Coordinates of C-alpha atoms in Angstrom, one line a residue:
M1 CA -51.6 -153.1 -83.7
A2 CA -51.8 -155.0 -86.9
R3 CA -55.5 -156.2 -87.6
G4 CA -55.6 -159.8 -87.3
A5 CA -57.3 -162.7 -89.7
A6 CA -60.4 -162.5 -87.5
I7 CA -61.6 -158.8 -89.4
G8 CA -61.4 -160.2 -93.2
K9 CA -60.0 -159.6 -95.8
P10 CA -58.1 -155.4 -95.6
L11 CA -60.0 -152.8 -97.9
K12 CA -58.4 -152.2 -101.1
A13 CA -56.4 -149.5 -101.2
A14 CA -58.8 -147.4 -103.8
A15 CA -62.0 -149.0 -101.8
V16 CA -64.0 -145.8 -100.3
P17 CA -64.9 -147.3 -96.9
A18 CA -68.7 -146.9 -95.3
V19 CA -66.7 -145.7 -91.6
S20 CA -63.7 -143.8 -91.1
L21 CA -63.3 -144.7 -87.5
I22 CA -61.1 -141.2 -86.2
I23 CA -58.6 -141.8 -82.6
V24 CA -57.2 -138.7 -81.3
V25 CA -54.2 -139.8 -79.3
Y26 CA -52.5 -137.6 -76.7
E27 CA -50.0 -139.6 -74.0
S28 CA -52.1 -142.6 -74.7
G29 CA -49.5 -145.1 -74.1
S30 CA -51.4 -146.7 -71.4
T31 CA -54.4 -147.9 -73.6
L32 CA -53.8 -147.3 -77.2
E33 CA -52.6 -151.2 -77.6
R34 CA -55.6 -152.4 -76.0
C35 CA -58.1 -150.0 -77.7
L36 CA -56.8 -150.9 -81.3
A37 CA -56.7 -154.8 -80.8
C38 CA -60.8 -154.0 -79.9
V39 CA -60.7 -152.4 -83.0
A40 CA -58.8 -155.5 -84.9
G41 CA -61.6 -157.2 -83.3
Q42 CA -64.6 -155.7 -85.0
T43 CA -66.8 -158.1 -86.9
F44 CA -68.1 -154.7 -89.5
T45 CA -64.8 -154.9 -91.5
D46 CA -65.8 -151.5 -94.0
Y47 CA -64.0 -148.9 -92.4
E48 CA -60.6 -147.5 -92.3
I49 CA -58.4 -146.2 -89.3
L50 CA -57.5 -142.7 -88.9
L51 CA -54.6 -141.7 -85.8
I52 CA -54.5 -138.1 -85.1
D53 CA -52.2 -137.6 -83.1
N54 CA -51.5 -134.7 -80.9
A55 CA -47.6 -134.1 -80.6
S56 CA -47.2 -137.1 -78.1
S57 CA -43.9 -137.7 -76.8
D58 CA -44.4 -141.3 -75.9
R59 CA -44.9 -142.6 -80.0
V60 CA -47.7 -145.1 -80.0
A61 CA -49.7 -143.6 -82.2
Q62 CA -46.3 -144.1 -84.9
M63 CA -45.3 -147.5 -83.5
A64 CA -49.3 -148.6 -84.2
A65 CA -49.0 -147.1 -87.8
A66 CA -45.7 -148.7 -88.5
A67 CA -46.9 -151.9 -87.8
D68 CA -50.4 -151.7 -89.7
P69 CA -49.9 -150.1 -92.8
A70 CA -54.5 -150.1 -93.0
I71 CA -53.5 -147.1 -90.4
R72 CA -53.7 -143.5 -91.6
L73 CA -51.6 -141.4 -88.7
I74 CA -51.6 -137.5 -88.7
E75 CA -48.9 -136.1 -86.8
N76 CA -49.4 -132.0 -85.2
A77 CA -46.4 -130.6 -83.9
D78 CA -48.2 -129.5 -81.1
N79 CA -51.2 -130.2 -79.4
L80 CA -54.6 -128.8 -81.4
G81 CA -57.0 -130.3 -78.7
F82 CA -59.2 -133.1 -79.2
A83 CA -61.8 -130.8 -81.0
A84 CA -59.4 -129.5 -83.5
A85 CA -57.7 -132.8 -84.1
V86 CA -61.5 -134.7 -84.8
N87 CA -62.0 -131.9 -87.5
Q88 CA -59.0 -132.5 -89.3
G89 CA -59.7 -136.3 -89.3
A90 CA -63.0 -135.6 -90.4
R91 CA -61.4 -133.7 -93.2
A92 CA -58.9 -136.7 -94.3
A93 CA -62.1 -139.5 -93.5
R94 CA -63.4 -140.9 -96.9
G95 CA -66.2 -142.4 -95.1
R96 CA -69.7 -141.9 -95.0
W97 CA -69.3 -142.3 -91.6
L98 CA -67.8 -140.9 -88.7
A99 CA -66.9 -142.9 -85.9
L100 CA -65.3 -141.3 -82.9
L101 CA -63.4 -143.7 -80.7
N102 CA -61.7 -142.9 -78.1
P103 CA -57.8 -144.0 -76.9
D104 CA -59.4 -145.1 -73.9
A105 CA -62.6 -146.8 -74.8
F106 CA -62.2 -150.6 -75.8
A107 CA -65.4 -151.5 -78.2
A108 CA -66.8 -154.5 -78.4
P109 CA -66.5 -156.7 -81.3
D110 CA -70.0 -156.1 -82.6
W111 CA -70.0 -152.0 -81.6
L112 CA -69.3 -150.8 -85.4
A113 CA -71.8 -153.1 -86.3
R114 CA -74.2 -152.4 -84.1
L115 CA -74.0 -148.4 -85.3
A116 CA -73.9 -148.9 -88.7
A117 CA -77.0 -151.5 -88.1
A118 CA -79.0 -148.7 -86.5
A119 CA -78.1 -146.2 -89.0
E120 CA -79.3 -148.4 -91.6
A121 CA -82.4 -148.7 -89.8
N122 CA -83.0 -145.2 -88.9
P123 CA -82.2 -143.3 -92.0
A124 CA -83.3 -140.0 -91.2
V125 CA -81.1 -139.8 -88.1
G126 CA -77.5 -138.7 -88.4
C127 CA -75.8 -139.6 -85.3
F128 CA -75.9 -142.2 -83.0
S129 CA -74.4 -142.8 -79.6
S130 CA -73.0 -146.0 -77.7
R131 CA -73.5 -147.9 -74.1
Q132 CA -70.5 -146.8 -72.0
L133 CA -69.0 -148.9 -69.3
M134 CA -66.3 -148.4 -66.3
A135 CA -63.3 -150.3 -68.2
D136 CA -62.4 -151.3 -64.5
D137 CA -65.9 -152.6 -63.8
P138 CA -68.5 -153.2 -66.6
T139 CA -71.3 -153.2 -64.2
R140 CA -71.8 -149.7 -63.8
L141 CA -72.2 -147.1 -66.4
D142 CA -69.9 -144.8 -67.5
G143 CA -72.7 -143.4 -69.8
L144 CA -75.6 -143.3 -72.1
G145 CA -75.8 -140.4 -73.8
D146 CA -75.4 -136.7 -72.3
V147 CA -77.9 -135.1 -70.6
M148 CA -78.9 -131.4 -71.3
S149 CA -80.7 -130.3 -68.0
L150 CA -83.4 -127.3 -67.9
A151 CA -80.8 -125.4 -65.9
G152 CA -78.3 -125.7 -69.1
Y153 CA -75.9 -127.8 -67.5
P154 CA -74.9 -131.2 -69.3
F155 CA -73.8 -134.6 -67.9
R156 CA -73.1 -138.0 -68.7
G157 CA -76.0 -139.9 -68.2
G158 CA -75.8 -143.0 -66.0
F159 CA -72.4 -142.0 -64.9
G160 CA -72.0 -144.1 -61.8
H161 CA -74.8 -146.4 -61.7
R162 CA -75.7 -149.6 -62.5
D163 CA -75.7 -150.9 -65.8
P164 CA -79.7 -151.5 -66.6
G165 CA -79.2 -154.7 -68.7
A166 CA -81.1 -154.7 -72.0
L167 CA -83.0 -150.9 -72.7
E168 CA -84.4 -150.4 -76.1
P169 CA -83.1 -147.4 -78.6
G170 CA -84.0 -144.2 -77.6
W171 CA -83.1 -140.0 -77.8
V172 CA -80.7 -138.5 -75.8
F173 CA -80.0 -135.2 -75.7
S174 CA -76.3 -135.7 -77.2
A175 CA -73.8 -138.2 -78.0
C176 CA -70.6 -138.2 -76.6
G177 CA -67.6 -138.1 -78.2
G178 CA -66.1 -140.9 -77.0
A179 CA -67.5 -143.6 -78.6
M180 CA -70.1 -142.2 -81.2
L181 CA -71.1 -142.6 -85.0
I182 CA -71.8 -139.7 -87.1
D183 CA -73.2 -138.7 -91.3
R184 CA -70.2 -136.9 -92.7
D185 CA -71.5 -134.6 -94.5
L186 CA -73.9 -133.3 -91.4
F187 CA -70.6 -132.7 -89.2
Q188 CA -69.5 -131.0 -91.7
R189 CA -72.4 -128.8 -92.2
L190 CA -72.7 -128.0 -88.6
S191 CA -68.5 -126.9 -89.0
G192 CA -67.4 -129.8 -87.0
F193 CA -66.3 -129.3 -83.4
D194 CA -66.0 -126.5 -81.6
E195 CA -62.1 -125.9 -82.2
R196 CA -62.7 -122.9 -79.5
L197 CA -63.4 -125.4 -76.8
F198 CA -60.0 -127.4 -77.3
C199 CA -61.5 -130.0 -75.1
Y200 CA -64.2 -131.0 -72.7
C201 CA -68.1 -130.3 -74.0
E202 CA -67.6 -129.9 -78.2
D203 CA -69.5 -133.1 -78.1
V204 CA -72.2 -131.5 -76.1
D205 CA -72.1 -128.2 -77.9
L206 CA -71.9 -130.8 -81.4
G207 CA -75.1 -132.1 -79.9
Y208 CA -76.8 -129.0 -79.0
R209 CA -76.3 -127.7 -82.2
L210 CA -77.6 -130.9 -84.2
R211 CA -80.9 -129.7 -82.3
L212 CA -80.9 -126.4 -83.2
V213 CA -81.6 -127.9 -86.8
G214 CA -83.7 -130.5 -85.9
Q215 CA -81.3 -133.2 -85.9
P216 CA -82.2 -135.8 -82.6
T217 CA -79.7 -138.6 -81.4
L218 CA -80.2 -141.8 -81.2
L219 CA -79.0 -144.5 -78.1
V220 CA -77.6 -147.7 -79.6
P221 CA -77.7 -149.5 -76.4
D222 CA -76.6 -152.6 -78.1
A223 CA -73.0 -150.6 -79.6
V224 CA -71.5 -151.0 -76.3
V225 CA -67.6 -150.0 -75.1
R226 CA -65.7 -149.8 -71.7
H227 CA -64.1 -146.3 -71.1
V228 CA -61.4 -145.2 -68.7
G229 CA -62.3 -141.7 -68.8
S230 CA -59.6 -138.9 -69.5
A231 CA -56.7 -141.0 -69.2
S232 CA -55.1 -139.3 -70.7
T233 CA -55.3 -135.4 -68.8
G234 CA -55.1 -136.5 -65.7
G235 CA -58.4 -138.1 -64.4
R236 CA -62.1 -136.3 -64.9
R237 CA -61.3 -134.3 -61.4
S238 CA -57.7 -133.0 -62.7
D239 CA -57.5 -129.0 -62.8
F240 CA -57.3 -129.7 -66.2
A241 CA -60.6 -131.4 -66.3
V242 CA -62.2 -129.3 -64.2
F243 CA -61.0 -125.9 -65.6
H244 CA -62.1 -126.8 -69.5
G245 CA -65.1 -128.5 -68.0
T246 CA -66.3 -125.5 -66.4
R247 CA -65.2 -122.9 -69.2
N248 CA -66.8 -124.5 -71.2
R249 CA -69.8 -125.3 -69.8
L250 CA -70.8 -121.6 -69.6
W251 CA -69.6 -120.7 -73.5
V252 CA -72.0 -123.9 -74.4
F253 CA -74.7 -122.9 -72.4
V254 CA -74.4 -118.8 -73.7
K255 CA -73.4 -119.8 -77.3
N256 CA -76.7 -122.5 -78.1
T257 CA -79.5 -121.6 -75.5
P258 CA -82.6 -120.3 -77.6
P259 CA -83.0 -116.3 -76.5
V260 CA -86.6 -117.1 -74.4
L261 CA -85.3 -120.4 -73.0
F262 CA -81.8 -118.9 -71.9
W263 CA -83.4 -115.5 -69.8
L264 CA -85.9 -118.6 -68.5
T265 CA -83.3 -120.7 -67.2
L266 CA -80.4 -118.4 -66.6
P267 CA -81.3 -118.1 -62.8
L268 CA -81.9 -122.1 -63.0
H269 CA -77.6 -122.2 -64.5
I270 CA -76.1 -119.4 -61.8
T271 CA -78.1 -121.4 -58.9
A272 CA -76.7 -125.2 -60.5
T273 CA -73.1 -122.9 -60.5
L274 CA -73.4 -121.9 -57.0
V275 CA -74.2 -124.7 -55.8
L276 CA -71.3 -127.0 -57.9
F277 CA -69.1 -125.1 -56.6
V278 CA -70.0 -125.4 -52.9
R279 CA -69.3 -128.9 -53.6
H280 CA -66.1 -128.4 -55.0
A281 CA -65.0 -126.1 -51.7
T282 CA -66.2 -129.2 -49.8
R283 CA -63.0 -131.4 -51.8
G284 CA -60.8 -128.7 -51.5
E285 CA -60.5 -128.4 -55.1
I286 CA -62.0 -124.9 -55.7
A287 CA -59.3 -123.4 -57.7
A288 CA -59.4 -124.7 -60.7
P289 CA -63.2 -124.0 -61.3
V290 CA -62.5 -120.4 -59.8
R291 CA -59.9 -120.6 -62.8
G292 CA -62.6 -122.2 -65.1
L293 CA -65.1 -119.6 -64.6
A294 CA -63.2 -116.5 -64.8
A295 CA -62.0 -117.5 -68.3
G296 CA -65.1 -118.2 -68.9
L297 CA -66.6 -114.8 -68.2
R298 CA -63.3 -112.9 -69.5
R299 CA -63.4 -114.4 -72.7
I300 CA -67.4 -114.4 -73.0
D301 CA -67.2 -112.3 -76.5
V302 CA -65.7 -116.3 -77.6
A303 CA -69.2 -117.4 -76.6
L304 CA -71.1 -114.2 -77.7
G305 CA -69.4 -114.6 -81.3
A306 CA -70.2 -118.0 -81.9
R307 CA -74.0 -117.5 -80.2
R308 CA -74.4 -115.6 -83.3
E309 CA -73.6 -118.3 -85.5
A310 CA -75.0 -121.0 -83.8
Q311 CA -78.5 -118.7 -83.3
A312 CA -78.6 -118.2 -87.7
I313 CA -79.4 -121.5 -88.5
R314 CA -81.2 -122.2 -85.8
T315 CA -84.8 -124.0 -86.9
A316 CA -86.1 -125.5 -83.3
S317 CA -88.1 -123.2 -80.9
S318 CA -87.3 -122.8 -77.8
W319 CA -89.8 -125.2 -76.1
Q320 CA -88.5 -128.5 -79.2
I321 CA -85.2 -127.3 -77.2
A322 CA -86.9 -127.4 -73.6
R323 CA -88.8 -130.6 -74.3
A324 CA -85.5 -132.3 -75.3
M325 CA -84.0 -131.4 -71.8
T326 CA -84.3 -133.3 -68.0
W327 CA -86.8 -130.7 -66.1
N328 CA -85.8 -133.0 -63.0
P329 CA -83.5 -131.6 -60.9
L330 CA -82.9 -134.7 -59.0
D331 CA -81.6 -135.8 -62.4
L332 CA -78.7 -133.7 -62.5
L333 CA -77.4 -134.2 -58.5
L334 CA -77.8 -138.2 -59.3
R335 CA -76.3 -138.3 -62.9
R336 CA -79.5 -140.1 -63.8
A337 CA -79.8 -140.9 -66.7
F338 CA -82.5 -139.8 -69.7
I339 CA -83.7 -141.1 -72.1
Q340 CA -86.6 -140.5 -74.4
R341 CA -88.7 -143.1 -76.7
S342 CA -87.7 -143.1 -80.1
S343 CA -91.2 -143.0 -81.6
A344 CA -91.3 -139.3 -79.7
P345 CA -88.7 -138.1 -79.5
S346 CA -89.2 -135.0 -78.0
S347 CA -91.6 -135.4 -75.3
P348 CA -90.4 -136.0 -71.9
A349 CA -93.8 -137.0 -70.7
K350 CA -92.7 -140.4 -72.8
S351 CA -89.3 -140.5 -70.9
R352 CA -87.1 -143.1 -69.2
R353 CA -84.3 -143.2 -66.9
G354 CA -81.7 -146.5 -67.6
R355 CA -81.4 -147.4 -64.0
P356 CA -82.6 -150.1 -61.9
A357 CA -80.6 -148.7 -59.2
H358 CA -78.7 -145.8 -57.9

């Protein structure tokens, strides 16, 4: 999809863009054309596009790059996973900021402009998340940033709830990797996404590591995308998604939770795991989570090695991390959004939930 005249003059080849927009493609033929059309319609024009193709068979990335010379295409011989592909894009990027967008996410025309404005208005903040709406029903949320429960279980805040409408910017635990903006130097200082996770939970892991070094994430509610979700992996409840989500959730908990908080919340984490497994069993889909948990436990050495890395750079205390989490178990059960006022990034008492209805 070539960029249209609506976005103004193309950047000169020698120009350094403000934003490098990274889109990881894997069998994305059903959605990529619409995604790129929305990118072409952005009112903010100071960006470059990097398509990272993870050995897709549909060749849509190659066709898109051939149609638009401004697109920089990186082709992988194998599927390296979302985490490694984004890291590839970050190494090749020239912009100060990295914008990540899933190929099944359709950005509003002012999406990048809103994120760029938030970055300019908040120079001490290095990571920003978007409002995500359901692609097939934009009256409902796909998410208002990611939430971390005290049990060490992450979830997309507000998923499936009605869109609450106008919201003020606020702090969330982490940004969803499907539509976010992050300072490239900050991303690289933290070694980017953890490639050991392959895909799923890599964005929560990054957000957790940002928290460990005192870097919060700001939700920009006016930066809006419509999101299909797991379009190239068979859906949110596919065996692939559930397996990787189950394994990686355990690894992220073991890797990042500070020592005191880890031992205090381990019983809660085990209880939440049992409750979730009962829910899977009632749906007749217990095999994938059992395999995911078994794989996570069998290779717990991976998480323990990653833990040494994460805790070595930690500057935040267990209490500071706990205050950024939701302590209400109903938030986890109902997937309610948890947004903290931007004037007090670590105070649960001043939090609000972006939901007028469930």
